[in-house]
Short mmCIF file of C-alpha atoms in Angstrom, two decimals:
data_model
loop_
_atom_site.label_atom_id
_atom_site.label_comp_id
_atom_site.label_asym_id
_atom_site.label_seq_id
_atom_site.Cartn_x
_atom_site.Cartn_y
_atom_site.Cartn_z
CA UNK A 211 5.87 4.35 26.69
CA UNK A 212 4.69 7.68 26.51
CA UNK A 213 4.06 9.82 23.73
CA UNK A 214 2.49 13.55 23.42
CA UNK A 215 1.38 14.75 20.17
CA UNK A 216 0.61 18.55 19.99
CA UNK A 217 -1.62 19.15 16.92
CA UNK A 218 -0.85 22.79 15.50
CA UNK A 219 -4.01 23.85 17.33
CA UNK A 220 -6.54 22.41 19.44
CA UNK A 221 -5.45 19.80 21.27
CA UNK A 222 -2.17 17.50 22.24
CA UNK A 223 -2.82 13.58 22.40
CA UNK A 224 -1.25 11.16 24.22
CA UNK A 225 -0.47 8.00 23.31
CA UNK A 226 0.50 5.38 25.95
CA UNK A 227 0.48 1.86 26.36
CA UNK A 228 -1.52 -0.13 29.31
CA UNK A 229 -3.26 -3.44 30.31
CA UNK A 230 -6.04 -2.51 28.03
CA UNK A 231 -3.67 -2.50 24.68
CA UNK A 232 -2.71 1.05 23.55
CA UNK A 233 -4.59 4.10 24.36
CA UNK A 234 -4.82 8.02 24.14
CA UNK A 235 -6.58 11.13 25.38
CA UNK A 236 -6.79 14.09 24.23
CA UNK A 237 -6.07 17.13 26.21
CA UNK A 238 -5.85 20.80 26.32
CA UNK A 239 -3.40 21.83 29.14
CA UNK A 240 -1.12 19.53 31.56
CA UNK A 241 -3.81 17.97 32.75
CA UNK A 242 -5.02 14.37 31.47
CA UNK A 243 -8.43 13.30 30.58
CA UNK A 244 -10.28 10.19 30.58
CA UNK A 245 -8.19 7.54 28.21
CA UNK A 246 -10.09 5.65 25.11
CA UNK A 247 -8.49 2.25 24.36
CA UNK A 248 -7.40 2.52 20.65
CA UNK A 249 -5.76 -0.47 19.74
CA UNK A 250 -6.53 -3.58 22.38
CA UNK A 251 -4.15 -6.06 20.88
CA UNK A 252 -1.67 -3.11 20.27
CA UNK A 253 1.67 -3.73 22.51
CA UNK A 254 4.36 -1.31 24.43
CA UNK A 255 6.68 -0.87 21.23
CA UNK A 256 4.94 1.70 19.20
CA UNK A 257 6.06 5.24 17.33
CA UNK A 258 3.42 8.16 16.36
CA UNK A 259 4.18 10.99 14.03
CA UNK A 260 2.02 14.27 13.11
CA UNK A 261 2.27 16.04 9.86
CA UNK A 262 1.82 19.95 9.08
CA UNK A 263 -2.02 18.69 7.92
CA UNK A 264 -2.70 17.61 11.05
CA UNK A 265 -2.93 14.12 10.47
CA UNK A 266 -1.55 11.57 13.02
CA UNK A 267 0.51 8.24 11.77
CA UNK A 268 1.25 6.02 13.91
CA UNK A 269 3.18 1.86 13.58
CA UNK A 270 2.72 -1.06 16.22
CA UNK A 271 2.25 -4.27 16.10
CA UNK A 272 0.33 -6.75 17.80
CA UNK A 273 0.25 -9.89 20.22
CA UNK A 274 1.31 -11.89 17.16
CA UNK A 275 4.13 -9.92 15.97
CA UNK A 276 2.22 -8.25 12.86
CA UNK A 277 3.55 -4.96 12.06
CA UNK A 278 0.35 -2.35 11.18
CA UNK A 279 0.01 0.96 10.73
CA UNK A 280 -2.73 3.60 11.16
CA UNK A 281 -3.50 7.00 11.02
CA UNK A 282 -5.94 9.52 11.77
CA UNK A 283 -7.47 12.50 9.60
CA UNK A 284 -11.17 14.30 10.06
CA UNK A 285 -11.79 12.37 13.35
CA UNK A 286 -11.23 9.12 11.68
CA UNK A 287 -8.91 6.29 12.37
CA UNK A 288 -8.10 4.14 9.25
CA UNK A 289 -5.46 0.64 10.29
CA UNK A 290 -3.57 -1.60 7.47
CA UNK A 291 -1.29 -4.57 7.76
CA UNK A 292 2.41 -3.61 6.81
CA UNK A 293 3.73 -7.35 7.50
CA UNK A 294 2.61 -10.38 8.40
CA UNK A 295 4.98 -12.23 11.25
CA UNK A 296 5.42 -15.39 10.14
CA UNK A 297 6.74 -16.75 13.14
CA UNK A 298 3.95 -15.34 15.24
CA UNK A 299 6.19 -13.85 17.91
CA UNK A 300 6.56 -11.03 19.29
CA UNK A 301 9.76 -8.71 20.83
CA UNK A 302 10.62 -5.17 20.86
CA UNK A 303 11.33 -4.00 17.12
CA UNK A 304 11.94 -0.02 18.10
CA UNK A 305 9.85 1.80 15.69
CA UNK A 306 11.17 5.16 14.10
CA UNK A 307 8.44 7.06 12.25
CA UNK A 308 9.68 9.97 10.01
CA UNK A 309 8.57 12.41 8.25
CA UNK A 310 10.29 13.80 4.90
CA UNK A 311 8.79 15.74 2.14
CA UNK A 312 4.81 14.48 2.63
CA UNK A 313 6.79 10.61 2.57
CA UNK A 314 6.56 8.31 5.88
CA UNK A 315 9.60 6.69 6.50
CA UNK A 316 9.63 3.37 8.80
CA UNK A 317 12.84 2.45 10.20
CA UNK A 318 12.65 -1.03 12.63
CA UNK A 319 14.48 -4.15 14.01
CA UNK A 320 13.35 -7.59 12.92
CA UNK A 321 15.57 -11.03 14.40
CA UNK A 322 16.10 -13.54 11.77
CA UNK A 323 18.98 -16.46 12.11
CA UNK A 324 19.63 -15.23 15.49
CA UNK A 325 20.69 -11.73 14.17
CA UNK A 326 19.54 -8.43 14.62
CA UNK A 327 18.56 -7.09 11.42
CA UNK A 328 17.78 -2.84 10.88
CA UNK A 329 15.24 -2.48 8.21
CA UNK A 330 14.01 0.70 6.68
CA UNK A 331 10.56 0.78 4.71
CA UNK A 332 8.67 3.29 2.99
CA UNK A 333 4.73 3.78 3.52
CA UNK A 334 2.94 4.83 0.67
CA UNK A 335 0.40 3.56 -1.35
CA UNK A 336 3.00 1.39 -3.58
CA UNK A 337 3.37 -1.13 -0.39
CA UNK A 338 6.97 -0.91 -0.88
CA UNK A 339 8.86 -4.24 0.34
CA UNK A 340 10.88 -3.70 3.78
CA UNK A 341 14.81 -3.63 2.80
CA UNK A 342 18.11 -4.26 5.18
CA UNK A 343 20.43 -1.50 5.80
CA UNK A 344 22.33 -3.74 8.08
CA UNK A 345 23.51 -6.28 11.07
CA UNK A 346 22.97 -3.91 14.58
CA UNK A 347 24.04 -4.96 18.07
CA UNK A 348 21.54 -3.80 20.63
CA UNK A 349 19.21 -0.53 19.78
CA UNK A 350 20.21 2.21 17.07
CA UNK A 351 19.18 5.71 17.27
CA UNK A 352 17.65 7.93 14.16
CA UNK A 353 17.17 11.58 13.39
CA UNK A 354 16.82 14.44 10.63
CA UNK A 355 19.48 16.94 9.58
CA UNK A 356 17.94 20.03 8.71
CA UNK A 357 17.44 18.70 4.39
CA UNK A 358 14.93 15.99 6.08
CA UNK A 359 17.65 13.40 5.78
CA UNK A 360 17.73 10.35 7.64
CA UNK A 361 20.71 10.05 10.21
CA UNK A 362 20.67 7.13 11.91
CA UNK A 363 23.64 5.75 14.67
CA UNK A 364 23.79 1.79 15.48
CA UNK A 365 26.51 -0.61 15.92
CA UNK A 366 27.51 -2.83 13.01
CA UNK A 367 28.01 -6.39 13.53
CA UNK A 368 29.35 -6.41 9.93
CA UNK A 369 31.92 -3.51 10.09
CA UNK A 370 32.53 -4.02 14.21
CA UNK A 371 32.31 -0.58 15.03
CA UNK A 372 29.45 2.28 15.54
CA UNK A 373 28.99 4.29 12.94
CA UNK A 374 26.65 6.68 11.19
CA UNK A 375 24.41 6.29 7.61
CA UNK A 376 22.11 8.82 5.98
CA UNK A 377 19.45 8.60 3.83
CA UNK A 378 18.97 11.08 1.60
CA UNK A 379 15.59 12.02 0.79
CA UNK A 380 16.12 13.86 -2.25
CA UNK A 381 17.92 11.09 -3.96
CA UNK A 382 16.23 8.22 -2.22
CA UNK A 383 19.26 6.75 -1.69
CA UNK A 384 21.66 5.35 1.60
CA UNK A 385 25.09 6.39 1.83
CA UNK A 386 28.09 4.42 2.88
CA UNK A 387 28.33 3.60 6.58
CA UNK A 388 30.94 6.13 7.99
CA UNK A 389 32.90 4.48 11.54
CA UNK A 390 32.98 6.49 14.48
CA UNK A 391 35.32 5.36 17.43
CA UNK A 392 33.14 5.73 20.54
CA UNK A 393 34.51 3.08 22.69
CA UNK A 394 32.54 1.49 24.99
CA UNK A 395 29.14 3.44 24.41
CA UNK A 396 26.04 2.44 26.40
CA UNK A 397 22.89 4.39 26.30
CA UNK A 398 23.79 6.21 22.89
CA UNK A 399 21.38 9.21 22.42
CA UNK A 400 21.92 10.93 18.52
CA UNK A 401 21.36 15.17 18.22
CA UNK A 402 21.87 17.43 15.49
CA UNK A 403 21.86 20.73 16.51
CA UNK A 404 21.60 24.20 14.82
CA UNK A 405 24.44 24.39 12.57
CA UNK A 406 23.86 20.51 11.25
CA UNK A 407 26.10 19.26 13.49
CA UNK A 408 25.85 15.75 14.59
CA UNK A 409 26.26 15.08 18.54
CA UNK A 410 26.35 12.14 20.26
CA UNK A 411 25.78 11.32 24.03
CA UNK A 412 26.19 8.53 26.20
CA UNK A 413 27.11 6.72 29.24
CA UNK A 414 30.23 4.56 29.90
CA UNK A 415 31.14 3.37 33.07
CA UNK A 416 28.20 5.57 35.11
CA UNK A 417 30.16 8.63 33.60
CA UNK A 418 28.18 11.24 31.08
CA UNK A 419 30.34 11.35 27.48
CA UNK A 420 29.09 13.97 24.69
CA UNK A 421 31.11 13.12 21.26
CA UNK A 422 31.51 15.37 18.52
CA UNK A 423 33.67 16.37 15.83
CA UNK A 424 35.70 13.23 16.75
CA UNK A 425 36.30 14.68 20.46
CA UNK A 426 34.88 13.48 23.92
CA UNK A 427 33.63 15.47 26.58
CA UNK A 428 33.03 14.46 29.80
CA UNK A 429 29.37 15.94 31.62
CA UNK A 430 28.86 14.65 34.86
CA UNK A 431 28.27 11.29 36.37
CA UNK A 432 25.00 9.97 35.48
CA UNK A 433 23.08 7.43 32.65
CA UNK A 434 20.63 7.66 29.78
CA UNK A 435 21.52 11.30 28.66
CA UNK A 436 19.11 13.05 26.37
CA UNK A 437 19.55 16.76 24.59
CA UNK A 438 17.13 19.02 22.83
CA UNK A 439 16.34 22.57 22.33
CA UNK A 440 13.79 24.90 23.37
CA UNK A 441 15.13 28.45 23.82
CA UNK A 442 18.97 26.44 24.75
CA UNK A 443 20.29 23.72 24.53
CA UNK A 444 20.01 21.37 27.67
CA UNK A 445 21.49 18.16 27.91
CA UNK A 446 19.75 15.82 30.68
CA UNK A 447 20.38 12.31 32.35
CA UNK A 448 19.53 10.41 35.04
CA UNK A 449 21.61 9.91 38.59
CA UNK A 450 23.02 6.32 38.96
CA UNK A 451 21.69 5.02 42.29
CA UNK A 452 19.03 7.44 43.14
CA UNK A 453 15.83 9.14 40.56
CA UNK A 454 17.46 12.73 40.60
CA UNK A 455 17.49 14.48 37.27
CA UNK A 456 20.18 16.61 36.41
CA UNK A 457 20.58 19.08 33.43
CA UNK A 458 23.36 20.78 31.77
CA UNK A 459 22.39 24.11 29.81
CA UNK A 460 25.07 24.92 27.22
CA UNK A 461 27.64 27.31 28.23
CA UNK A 462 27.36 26.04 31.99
CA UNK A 463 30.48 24.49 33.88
CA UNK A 464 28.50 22.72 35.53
CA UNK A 465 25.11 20.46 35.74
CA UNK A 466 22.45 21.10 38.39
CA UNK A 467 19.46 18.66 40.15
CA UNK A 468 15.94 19.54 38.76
CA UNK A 469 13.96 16.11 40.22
CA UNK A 470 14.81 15.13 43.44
CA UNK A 471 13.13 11.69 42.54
CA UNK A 472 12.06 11.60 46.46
CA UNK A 473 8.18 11.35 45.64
CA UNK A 474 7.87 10.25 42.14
CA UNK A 475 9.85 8.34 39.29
CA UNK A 476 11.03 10.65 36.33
CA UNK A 477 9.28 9.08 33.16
CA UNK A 478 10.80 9.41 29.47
CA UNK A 479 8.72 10.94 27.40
CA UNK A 480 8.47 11.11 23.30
CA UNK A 481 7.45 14.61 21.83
CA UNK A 482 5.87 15.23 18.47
CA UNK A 483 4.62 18.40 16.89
CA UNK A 484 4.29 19.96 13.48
CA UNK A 485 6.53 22.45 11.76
CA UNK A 486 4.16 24.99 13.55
CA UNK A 487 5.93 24.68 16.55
CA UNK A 488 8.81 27.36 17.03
CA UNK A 489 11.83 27.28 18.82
CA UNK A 490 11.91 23.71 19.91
CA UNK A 491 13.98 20.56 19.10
CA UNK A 492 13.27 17.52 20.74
CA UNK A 493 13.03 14.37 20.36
CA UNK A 494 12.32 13.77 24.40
CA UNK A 495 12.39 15.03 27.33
CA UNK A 496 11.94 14.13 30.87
CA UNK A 497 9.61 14.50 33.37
CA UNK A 498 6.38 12.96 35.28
CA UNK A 499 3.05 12.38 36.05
CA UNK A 500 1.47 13.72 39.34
CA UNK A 501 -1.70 13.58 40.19
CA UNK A 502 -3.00 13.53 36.76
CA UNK A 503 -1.08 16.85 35.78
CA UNK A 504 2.21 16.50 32.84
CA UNK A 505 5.26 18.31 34.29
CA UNK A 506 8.21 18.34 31.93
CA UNK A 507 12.07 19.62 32.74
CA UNK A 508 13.12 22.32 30.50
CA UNK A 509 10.14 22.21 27.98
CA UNK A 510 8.60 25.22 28.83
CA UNK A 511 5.00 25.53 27.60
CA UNK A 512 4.72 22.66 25.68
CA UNK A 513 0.92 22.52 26.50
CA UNK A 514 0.21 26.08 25.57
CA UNK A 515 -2.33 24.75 22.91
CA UNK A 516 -3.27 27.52 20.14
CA UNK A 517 -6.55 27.94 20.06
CA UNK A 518 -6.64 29.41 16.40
CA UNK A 519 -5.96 27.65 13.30
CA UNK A 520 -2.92 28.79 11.20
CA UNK A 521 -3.35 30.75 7.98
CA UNK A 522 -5.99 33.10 9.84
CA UNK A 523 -5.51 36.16 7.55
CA UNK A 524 -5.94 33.89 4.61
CA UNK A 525 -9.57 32.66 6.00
CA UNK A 526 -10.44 36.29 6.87
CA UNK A 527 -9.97 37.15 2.88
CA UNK A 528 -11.96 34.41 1.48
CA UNK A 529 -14.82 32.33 2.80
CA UNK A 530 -14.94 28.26 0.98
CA UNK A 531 -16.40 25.57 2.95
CA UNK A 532 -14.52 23.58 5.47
CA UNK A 533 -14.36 20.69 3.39
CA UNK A 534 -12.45 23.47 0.70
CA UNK A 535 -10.68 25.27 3.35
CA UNK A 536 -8.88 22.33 4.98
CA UNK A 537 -7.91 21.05 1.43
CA UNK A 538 -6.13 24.61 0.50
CA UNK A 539 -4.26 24.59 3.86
CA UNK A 540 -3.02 20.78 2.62
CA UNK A 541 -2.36 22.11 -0.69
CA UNK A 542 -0.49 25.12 0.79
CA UNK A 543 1.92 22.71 3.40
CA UNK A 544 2.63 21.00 0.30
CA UNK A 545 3.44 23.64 -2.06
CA UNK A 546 5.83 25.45 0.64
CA UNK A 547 7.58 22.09 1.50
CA UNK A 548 8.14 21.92 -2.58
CA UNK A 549 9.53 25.20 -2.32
CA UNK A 550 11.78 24.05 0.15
CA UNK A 551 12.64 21.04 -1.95
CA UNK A 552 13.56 22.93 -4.73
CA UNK A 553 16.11 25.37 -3.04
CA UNK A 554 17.81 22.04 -1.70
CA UNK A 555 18.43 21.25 -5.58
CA UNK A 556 18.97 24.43 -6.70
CA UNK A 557 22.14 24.02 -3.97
CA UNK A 558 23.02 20.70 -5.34
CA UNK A 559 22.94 21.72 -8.66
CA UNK A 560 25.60 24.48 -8.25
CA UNK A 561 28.02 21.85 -8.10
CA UNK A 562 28.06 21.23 -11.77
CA UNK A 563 29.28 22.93 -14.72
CA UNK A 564 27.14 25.91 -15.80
CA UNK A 565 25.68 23.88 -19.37
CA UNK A 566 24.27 21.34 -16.86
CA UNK A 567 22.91 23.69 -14.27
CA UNK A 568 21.29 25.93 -16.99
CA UNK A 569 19.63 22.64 -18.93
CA UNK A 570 18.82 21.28 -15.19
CA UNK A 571 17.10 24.76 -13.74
CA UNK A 572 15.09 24.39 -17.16
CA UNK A 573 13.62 21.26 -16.38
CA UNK A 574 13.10 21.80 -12.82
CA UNK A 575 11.20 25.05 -13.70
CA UNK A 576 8.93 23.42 -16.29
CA UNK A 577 8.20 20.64 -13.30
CA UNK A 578 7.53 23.30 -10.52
CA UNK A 579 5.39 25.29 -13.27
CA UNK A 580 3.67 21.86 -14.21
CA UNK A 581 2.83 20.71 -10.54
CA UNK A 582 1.80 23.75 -9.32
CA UNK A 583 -0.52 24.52 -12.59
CA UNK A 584 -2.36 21.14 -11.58
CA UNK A 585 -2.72 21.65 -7.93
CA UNK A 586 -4.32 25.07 -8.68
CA UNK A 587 -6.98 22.96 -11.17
CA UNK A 588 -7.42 20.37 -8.44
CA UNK A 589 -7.55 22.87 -5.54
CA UNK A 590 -10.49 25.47 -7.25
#
């Protein structure tokens, strides 16, 4: 697996997995540098996340089946056991690492009684206990709307059909499991694109199927279709019996070759960035390694690494430390992501009756007022 983490300046990491356990470089164009084993007992099933602080979360587990996480803030790497494996085994268990409103979220796959159980657990200091959102058949897939919900796709053994569940991050709470018919779905591949919508594509029978709106649409003939956004949308699979790449950019009638797949074998790769990084949405993309130089279809200048921290016109006007200055540029992330927060209620409370939307602004105002009165203690 490979997985490239662009920081919001300075470098991109990335994270793979090899004979020596799991590993990373850091690099500050296409090309790759010399690779520091991080983890030796780490294994191939591993997820890495970045938040607006810069600081780099990433869940594995080991050769006994232990799931751990660790992250990675002022050039330091800190590691903690999330569970134990008590049957000291170990098998793929598809780590999803989100980010929601400065919370991790840890969505995985455990077997137990010779079922496939989906599990969703919180990191956070409370060590919350690992809970089961259901009974999947082969992998699931999981994404965010544009509130920072959960939106994860999977197959229920329990209802017999595919179907989608959110979690909502405001409420902390998982809806019902809504059934989509998708047939015969192989490969399933979950998008949400710029108005919210939720897209679905797949392969069935060596034929290219995008679902939405409770419509197919056929794409080409191909397997493992991807989509994502920089600039367009592109939609992009993989030829059946030889390595050619093709891509589909919206509004096109038709999909064209960009990787002959004569010299080298496309590679999947995971992206992750912070909410920096403008006009992009990807999950992953594809591409390959040549040579020791990243080349990646339709992700145009992913490796164009700022070389300037955000917030410069802010540091031009005042002068702390960098101990001070890296703490402010937390505490302002944080204060604009609770500004975000509280327009999402402020839409959710227009649903009720004015008397409970004027006595609910109240308190929400005399929380905002609250929090941000102690942050600017803390912070000077």
């Amino acid at each position: 697996m490979n997985c490239f983490v662009k920081e919001s300046y300075g470098f991109i990491w990335h994270f793979c997995h090899n004979s020596h356990g799991i590993c990373y470089c850091r690099m500050t164009d296409e090309s790759i540098t010399e690779y520091n084993v991080l983890i030796p007992d780490g294994m191939e099933d591993f997820d890495v996340a970045i938040d607006d602080s810069g600081c780099i979360h990433m869940v594995y587990q080991n050769k006994r089946g232990d799931i751990l996480y660790a992250n990675h803030f002022e050039d330091r790497w800190r590691k903690t056991t999330l569970l134990k494996s008590k049957s000291e085994s170990c098998y793929p268990k598809d780590f999803v690492l989100k980010i929601s409103d400065l919370r991790l979220d840890l969505l995985y796959c455990i077997e137990y009684n010779g079922r496939r159980m989906l599990i969703f657990q919180p990191i956070d200091n409370n060590q919350q206990s690992p809970c089961v959102i259901d009974c999947i058949k082969n992998q699931f897939c999981a994404v965010q709307d544009a509130q920072k919900n959960l939106v994860i796709l999977y197959y229920s053994e329990t209802q017999k059909s595919w179907g989608i569940k959110r979690f909502i991050s405001i409420e902390r709470e998982w809806t019902e499991f809504s059934a989509i018919d998708l047939g015969e779905c192989n490969n399933p591949f979950l998008y949400i694109d710029s108005d919210d919508k939720i897209r679905i594509v797949f392969d069935r029978n060596s034929t290219v199927i995008e679902f939405s709106e409770g419509k197919e649409r056929i794409l080409g003939t191909g397997r493992r279709p991807i989509m994502f956004y920089k600039n367009d949308e592109f939609t992009v699979w993989e030829g059946v019996v030889d390595n050619k790449i093709y891509v589909k950019k919206a509004g096109d009638n038709a999909p064209a070759v960009i990787m002959s797949g004569e010299f080298s074998r496309p590679l999947r790769f995971k992206l992750r960035y912070t909410g920096f990084e403008s006009g992009i949405r990807a999950e992953c993309c594809t591409g390959n390694i040549i040579n020791g130089s990243v080349r990646m279809y339709g992700i145009n200048n992913f490796f164009a690494v700022s070389r300037v921290a955000p917030f410069t016109e802010e540091r031009k006007n005042y002068k702390p430390d960098d101990k001070t200055y890296r703490e402010m540029q937390k505490m302002k992330i944080r204060i604009n992501q609770l500004d975000g927060l509280v327009e999402q209620l402020q839409k959710r409370l227009n649903e009720y009756d004015s008397i409970k939307t004027d006595r609910r602004l109240q308190e929400l105002e005399t929380a905002v007022n609250k929090t941000n009165k102690i942050k600017f203690l803390g912070l000077f």
